[in-house]
Coordinates of C-alpha atoms in Angstrom, one line a residue:
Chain A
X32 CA 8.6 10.2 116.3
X33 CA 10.7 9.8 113.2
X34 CA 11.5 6.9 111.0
X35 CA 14.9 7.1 109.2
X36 CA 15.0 4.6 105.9
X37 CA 18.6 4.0 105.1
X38 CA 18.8 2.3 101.5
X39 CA 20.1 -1.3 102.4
X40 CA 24.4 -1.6 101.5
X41 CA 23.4 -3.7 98.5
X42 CA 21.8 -1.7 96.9
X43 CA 24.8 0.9 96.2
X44 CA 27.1 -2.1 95.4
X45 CA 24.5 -3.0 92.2
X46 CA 24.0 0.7 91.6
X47 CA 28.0 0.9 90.5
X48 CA 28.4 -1.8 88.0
X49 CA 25.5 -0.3 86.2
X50 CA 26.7 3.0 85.9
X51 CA 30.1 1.3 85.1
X52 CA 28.4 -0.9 82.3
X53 CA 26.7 2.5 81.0
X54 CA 30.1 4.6 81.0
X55 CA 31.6 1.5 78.8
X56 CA 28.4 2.0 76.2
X57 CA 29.4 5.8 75.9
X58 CA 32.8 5.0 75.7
X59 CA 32.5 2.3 73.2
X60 CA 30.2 4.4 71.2
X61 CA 32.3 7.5 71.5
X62 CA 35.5 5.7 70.0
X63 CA 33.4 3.8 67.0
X64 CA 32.0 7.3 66.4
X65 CA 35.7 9.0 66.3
X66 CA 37.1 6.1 64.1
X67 CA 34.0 6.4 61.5
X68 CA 35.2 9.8 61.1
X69 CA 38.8 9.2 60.7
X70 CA 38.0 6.2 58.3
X71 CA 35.4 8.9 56.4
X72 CA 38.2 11.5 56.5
X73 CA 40.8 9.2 55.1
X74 CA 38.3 8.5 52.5
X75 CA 38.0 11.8 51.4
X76 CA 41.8 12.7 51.7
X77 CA 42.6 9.6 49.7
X78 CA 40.2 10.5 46.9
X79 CA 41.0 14.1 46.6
X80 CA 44.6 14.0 46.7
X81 CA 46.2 11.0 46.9
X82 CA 44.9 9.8 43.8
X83 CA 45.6 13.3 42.2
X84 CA 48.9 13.0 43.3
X85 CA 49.5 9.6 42.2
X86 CA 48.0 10.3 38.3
X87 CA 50.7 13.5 38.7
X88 CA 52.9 11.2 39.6
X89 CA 52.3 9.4 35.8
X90 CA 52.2 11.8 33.8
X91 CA 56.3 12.8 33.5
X92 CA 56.4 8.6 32.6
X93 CA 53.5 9.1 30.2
X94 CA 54.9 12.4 28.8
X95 CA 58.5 10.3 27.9
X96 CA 56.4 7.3 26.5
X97 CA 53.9 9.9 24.0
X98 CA 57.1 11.9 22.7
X99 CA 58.9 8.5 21.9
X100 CA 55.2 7.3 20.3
X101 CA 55.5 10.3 18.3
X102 CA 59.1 9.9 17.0
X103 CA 58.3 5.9 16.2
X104 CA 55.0 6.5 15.1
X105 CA 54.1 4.8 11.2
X106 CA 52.2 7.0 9.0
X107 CA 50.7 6.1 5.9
X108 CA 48.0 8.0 3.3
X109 CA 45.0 6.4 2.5
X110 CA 42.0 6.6 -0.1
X111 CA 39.3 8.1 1.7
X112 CA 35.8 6.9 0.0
X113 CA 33.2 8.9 2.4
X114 CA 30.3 6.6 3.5
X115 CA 27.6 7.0 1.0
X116 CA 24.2 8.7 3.5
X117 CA 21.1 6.2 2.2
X118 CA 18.8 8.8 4.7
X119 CA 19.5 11.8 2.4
X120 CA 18.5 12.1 -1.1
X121 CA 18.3 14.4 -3.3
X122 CA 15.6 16.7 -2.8
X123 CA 14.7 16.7 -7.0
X124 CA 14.2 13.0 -6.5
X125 CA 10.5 12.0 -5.6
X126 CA 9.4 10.1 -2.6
X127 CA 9.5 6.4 -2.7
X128 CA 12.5 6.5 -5.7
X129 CA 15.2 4.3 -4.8
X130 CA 18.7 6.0 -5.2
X131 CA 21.4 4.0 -7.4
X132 CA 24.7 5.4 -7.5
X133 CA 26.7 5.1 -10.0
X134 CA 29.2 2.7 -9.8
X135 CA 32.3 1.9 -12.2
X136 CA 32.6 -1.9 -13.8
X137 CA 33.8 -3.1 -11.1
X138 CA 31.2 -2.2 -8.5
X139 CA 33.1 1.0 -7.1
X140 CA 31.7 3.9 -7.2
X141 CA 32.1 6.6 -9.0
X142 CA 33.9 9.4 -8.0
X143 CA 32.6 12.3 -10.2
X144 CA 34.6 15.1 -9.9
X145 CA 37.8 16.2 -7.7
X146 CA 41.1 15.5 -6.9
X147 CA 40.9 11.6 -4.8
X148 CA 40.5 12.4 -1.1
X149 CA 43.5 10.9 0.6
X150 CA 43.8 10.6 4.3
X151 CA 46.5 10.4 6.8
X152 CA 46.1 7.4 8.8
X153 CA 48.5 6.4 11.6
X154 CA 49.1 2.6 13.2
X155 CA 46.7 2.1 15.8
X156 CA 48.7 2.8 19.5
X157 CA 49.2 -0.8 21.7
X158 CA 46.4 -0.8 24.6
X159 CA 47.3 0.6 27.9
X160 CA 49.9 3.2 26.5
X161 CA 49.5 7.0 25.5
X162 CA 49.4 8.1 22.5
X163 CA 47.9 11.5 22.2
X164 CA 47.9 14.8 24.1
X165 CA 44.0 16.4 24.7
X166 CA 44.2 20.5 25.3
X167 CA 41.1 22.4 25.6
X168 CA 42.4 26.1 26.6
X169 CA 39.0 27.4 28.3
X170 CA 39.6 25.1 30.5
X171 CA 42.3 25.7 33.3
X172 CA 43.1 21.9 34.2
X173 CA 43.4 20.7 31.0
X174 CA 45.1 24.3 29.3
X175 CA 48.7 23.0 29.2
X176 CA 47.0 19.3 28.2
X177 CA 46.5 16.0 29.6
X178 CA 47.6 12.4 28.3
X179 CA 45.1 10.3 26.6
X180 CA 45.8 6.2 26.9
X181 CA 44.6 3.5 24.5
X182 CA 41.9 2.1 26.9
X183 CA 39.4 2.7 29.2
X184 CA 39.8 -0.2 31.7
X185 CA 40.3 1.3 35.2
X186 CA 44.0 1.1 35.4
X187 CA 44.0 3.2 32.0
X188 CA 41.7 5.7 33.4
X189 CA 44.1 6.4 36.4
X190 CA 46.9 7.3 34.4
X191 CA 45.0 9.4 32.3
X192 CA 41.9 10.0 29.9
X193 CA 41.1 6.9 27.8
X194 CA 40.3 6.0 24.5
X195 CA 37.8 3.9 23.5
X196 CA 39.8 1.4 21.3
X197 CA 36.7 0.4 19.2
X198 CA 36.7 4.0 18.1
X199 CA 38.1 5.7 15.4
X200 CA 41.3 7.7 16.7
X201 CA 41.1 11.5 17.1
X202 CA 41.4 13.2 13.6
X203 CA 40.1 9.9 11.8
X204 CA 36.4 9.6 10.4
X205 CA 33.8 9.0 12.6
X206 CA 33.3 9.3 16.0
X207 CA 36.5 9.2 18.5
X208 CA 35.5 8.5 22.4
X209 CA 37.5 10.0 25.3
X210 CA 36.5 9.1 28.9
X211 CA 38.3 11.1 31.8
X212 CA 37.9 11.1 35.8
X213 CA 35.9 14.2 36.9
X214 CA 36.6 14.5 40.8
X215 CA 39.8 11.9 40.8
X216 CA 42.9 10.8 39.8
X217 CA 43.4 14.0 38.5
X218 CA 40.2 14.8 37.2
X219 CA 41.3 16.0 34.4
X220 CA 38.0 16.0 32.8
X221 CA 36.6 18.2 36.1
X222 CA 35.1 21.6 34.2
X223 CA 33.7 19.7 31.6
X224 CA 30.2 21.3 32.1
X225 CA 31.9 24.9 31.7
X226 CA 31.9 24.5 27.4
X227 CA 29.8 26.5 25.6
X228 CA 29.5 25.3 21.9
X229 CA 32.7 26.9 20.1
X230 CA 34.6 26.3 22.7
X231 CA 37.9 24.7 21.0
X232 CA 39.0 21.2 21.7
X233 CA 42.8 20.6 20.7
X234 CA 44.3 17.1 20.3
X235 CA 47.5 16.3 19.6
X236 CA 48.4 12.9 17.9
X237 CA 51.4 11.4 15.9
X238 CA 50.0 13.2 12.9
X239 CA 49.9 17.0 14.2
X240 CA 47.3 18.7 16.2
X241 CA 43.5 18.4 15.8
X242 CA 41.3 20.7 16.3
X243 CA 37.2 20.3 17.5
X244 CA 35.4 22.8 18.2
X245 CA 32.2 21.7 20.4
X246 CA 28.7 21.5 19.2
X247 CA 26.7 20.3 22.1
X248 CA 26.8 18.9 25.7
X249 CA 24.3 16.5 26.8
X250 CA 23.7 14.3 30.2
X251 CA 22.8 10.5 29.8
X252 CA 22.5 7.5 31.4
X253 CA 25.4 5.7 32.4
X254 CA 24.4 2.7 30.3
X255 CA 23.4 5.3 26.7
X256 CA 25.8 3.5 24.5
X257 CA 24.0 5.3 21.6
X258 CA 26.6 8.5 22.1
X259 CA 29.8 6.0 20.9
X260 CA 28.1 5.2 17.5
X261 CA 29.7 6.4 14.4
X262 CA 28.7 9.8 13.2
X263 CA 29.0 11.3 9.7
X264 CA 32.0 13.3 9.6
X265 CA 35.4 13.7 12.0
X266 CA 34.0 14.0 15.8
X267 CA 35.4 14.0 19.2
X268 CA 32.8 12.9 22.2
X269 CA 34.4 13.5 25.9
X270 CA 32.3 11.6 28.6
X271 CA 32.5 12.8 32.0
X272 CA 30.9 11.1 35.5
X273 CA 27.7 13.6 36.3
X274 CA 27.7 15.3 38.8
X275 CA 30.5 15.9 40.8
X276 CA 31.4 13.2 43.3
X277 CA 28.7 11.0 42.0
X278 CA 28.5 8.1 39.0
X279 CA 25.2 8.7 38.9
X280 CA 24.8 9.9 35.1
X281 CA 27.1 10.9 32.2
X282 CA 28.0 14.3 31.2
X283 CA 28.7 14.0 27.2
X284 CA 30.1 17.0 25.1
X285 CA 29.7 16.2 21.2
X286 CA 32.6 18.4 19.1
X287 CA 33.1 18.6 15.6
X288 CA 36.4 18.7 13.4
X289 CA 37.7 22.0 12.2
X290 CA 40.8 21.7 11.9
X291 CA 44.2 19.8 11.5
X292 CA 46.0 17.5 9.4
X293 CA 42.5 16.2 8.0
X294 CA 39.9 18.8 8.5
X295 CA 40.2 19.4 4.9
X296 CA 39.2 16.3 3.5
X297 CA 36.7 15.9 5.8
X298 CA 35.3 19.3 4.9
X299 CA 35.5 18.4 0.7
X300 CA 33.7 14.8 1.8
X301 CA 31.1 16.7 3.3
Chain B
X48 CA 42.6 0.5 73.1
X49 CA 46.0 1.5 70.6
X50 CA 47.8 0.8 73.5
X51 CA 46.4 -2.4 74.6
X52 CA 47.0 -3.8 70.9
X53 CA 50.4 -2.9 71.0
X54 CA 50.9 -4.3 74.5
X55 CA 49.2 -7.8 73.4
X56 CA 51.6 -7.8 70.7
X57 CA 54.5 -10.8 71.5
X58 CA 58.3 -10.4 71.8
X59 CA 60.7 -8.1 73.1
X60 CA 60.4 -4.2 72.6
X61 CA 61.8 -4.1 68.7
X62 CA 60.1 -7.4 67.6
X63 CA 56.8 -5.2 68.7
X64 CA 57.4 -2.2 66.8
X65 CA 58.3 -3.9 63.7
X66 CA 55.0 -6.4 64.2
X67 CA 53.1 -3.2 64.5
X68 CA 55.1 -0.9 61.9
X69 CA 54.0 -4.1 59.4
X70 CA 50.2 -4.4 60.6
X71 CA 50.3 -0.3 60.0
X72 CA 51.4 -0.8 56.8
X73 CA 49.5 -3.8 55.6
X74 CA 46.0 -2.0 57.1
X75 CA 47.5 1.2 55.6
X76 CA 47.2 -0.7 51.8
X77 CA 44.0 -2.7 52.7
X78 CA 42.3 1.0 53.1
X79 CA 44.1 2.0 50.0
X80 CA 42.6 -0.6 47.7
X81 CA 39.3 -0.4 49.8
X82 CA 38.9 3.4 49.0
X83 CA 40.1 3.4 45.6
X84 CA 36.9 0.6 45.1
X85 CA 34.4 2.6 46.6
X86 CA 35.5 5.6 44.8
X87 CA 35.5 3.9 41.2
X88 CA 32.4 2.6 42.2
X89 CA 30.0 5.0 43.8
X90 CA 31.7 8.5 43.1
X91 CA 33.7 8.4 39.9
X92 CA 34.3 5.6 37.5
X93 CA 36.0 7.6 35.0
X94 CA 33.5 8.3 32.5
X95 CA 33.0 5.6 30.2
X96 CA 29.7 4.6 28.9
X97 CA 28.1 1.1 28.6

């Protein structure tokens, strides 16, 4: 005798709503999944060559505006009087001596021998437009030269790199910040890490072309603010995102001034 | 689902492509300034220090 169990007709009617609930799950799931991936491919597209294309896009505009900055451009000559070093004195003097220099009646001081050092100065460029041209030919991005802007606010750095405005300009005393994109916008600052000290750093400016010539390459902190101080001397110091495709750190190269419409008076203030 | 959207959308045949040509555009620019803040953010923010 044999006993035939036949599952009840209900049973099939719940199974199919389930399996129809599941399949929506996959589905759902499956189509979040493919839209993550188009939204994380856009992302990529967007920030590799969109933005490229659109700093591209600037430069012919920013090209026009540095050559007429260059034709309008006021330049004047100035008394240099090279910061007096209170860290360094002479080694015949003995420890613990304080260091007077001599001054004239008037409280100047005294310039003992030489020619006046005169520098050329030129106006100060309006925020937000370009005034300067940076070229370092080891480099093959930035061989034929990229526009710097007065600025560093995030609109400046998308048309190009930026100057720090409370920094001396290129060629002047001190210590002359440039920030540049390193993966975007035309990343013009993008093989940064690839200079060896003596690697030449050419900026152009109203005053004539400027030479550096790079002494070291460090990696800070974002927030190391020491690296904009003023240095003794003419310097250049590019700053760089670190490392690629991340904001994580700072890739600094320090470069000195060779030479260029004020190397020389630099070099006789040394 | 694309479909759907376009189907939900009111009006005759042109009145629903230029609704959707618009809501392309407009989501096209949203992702535009949406990117361009999570790049300057998280994977370059141009350099500067401070």
């Amino acid at each position: 005798m044999s006993e035939t169990v036949t599952a009840p007709p209900a049973a099939a009617g719940e199974a199919a709503p389930r399996i129809g609930s599941v399949l929506r799950i996959v589905r759902g799931t499956g189509w979040t999944l493919i839209w993550l991936g188009a939204l994380t491919l856009g992302f990529v597209v967007h920030q590799l060559w969109i933005t490229t294309w659109l700093a591209q896009l600037n430069q012919a505009d920013l090209d026009a505006e540095r050559e007429a900055y260059f034709a309008g451009a006021v330049i004047t000559e100035v008394e240099y009087e090279p910061p007096l070093d209170p860290t360094a004195p002479p080694s015949s003097v003995p420890p613990g001596t304080t260091v007077v220099p001599p001054t004239n009646g008037d409280g100047t001081p005294v310039r003992v021998a030489g020619a006046p050092l005169v520098l050329k100065v030129e106006a100060p460029p309006e925020e937000h437009t370009t005034f300067a041209l940076i070229r370092i030919p080891a480099l093959e991005r930035l061989r034929d030269g990229w526009n710097i802007v007065e600025g560093v606010t995030r609109a400046d750095l998308k048309n190009g790199a930026g100057h720090m405005p409370w920094t001396p300009l290129p060629g002047q005393p001190g210590n002359a910040v440039i920030s540049g994109h390193r993966t975007t916008y035309g990343a013009p600052f993008h093989e940064l890490d690839e200079l060896t000290p003596g690697d030449r750093i050419e900026v152009e400016t109203a005053l004539g072309t400027h030479v550096y010539e790079v002494r070291e390459s460090i990696i800070v902190k974002p927030t190391e603010l020491w690296v904009t101080e003023p240095r003794q001397g003419a310097w250049l110091t590019l700053t760089t995102c670190n490392p690629k495709f991340s904001a994580r750190e700072r890739l600094v190269v320090f470069a000195e001034l060779v030479a260029g419409p004020n190397a020389g008076v630099m070099r006789r203030a040394s | 689902m694309i479909r759907r959207a376009y189907r939900a959308l009111p009006g005759p045949t042109p009145i629903r492509v230029a609704t959707s040509v618009l809501i392309v555009a407009a989501a096209l620019v949203a992702l535009h300034f949406f990117y361009d803040w999570v790049g300057n953010t998280f994977l370059d923010t141009g350099g500067t220090v401070g």
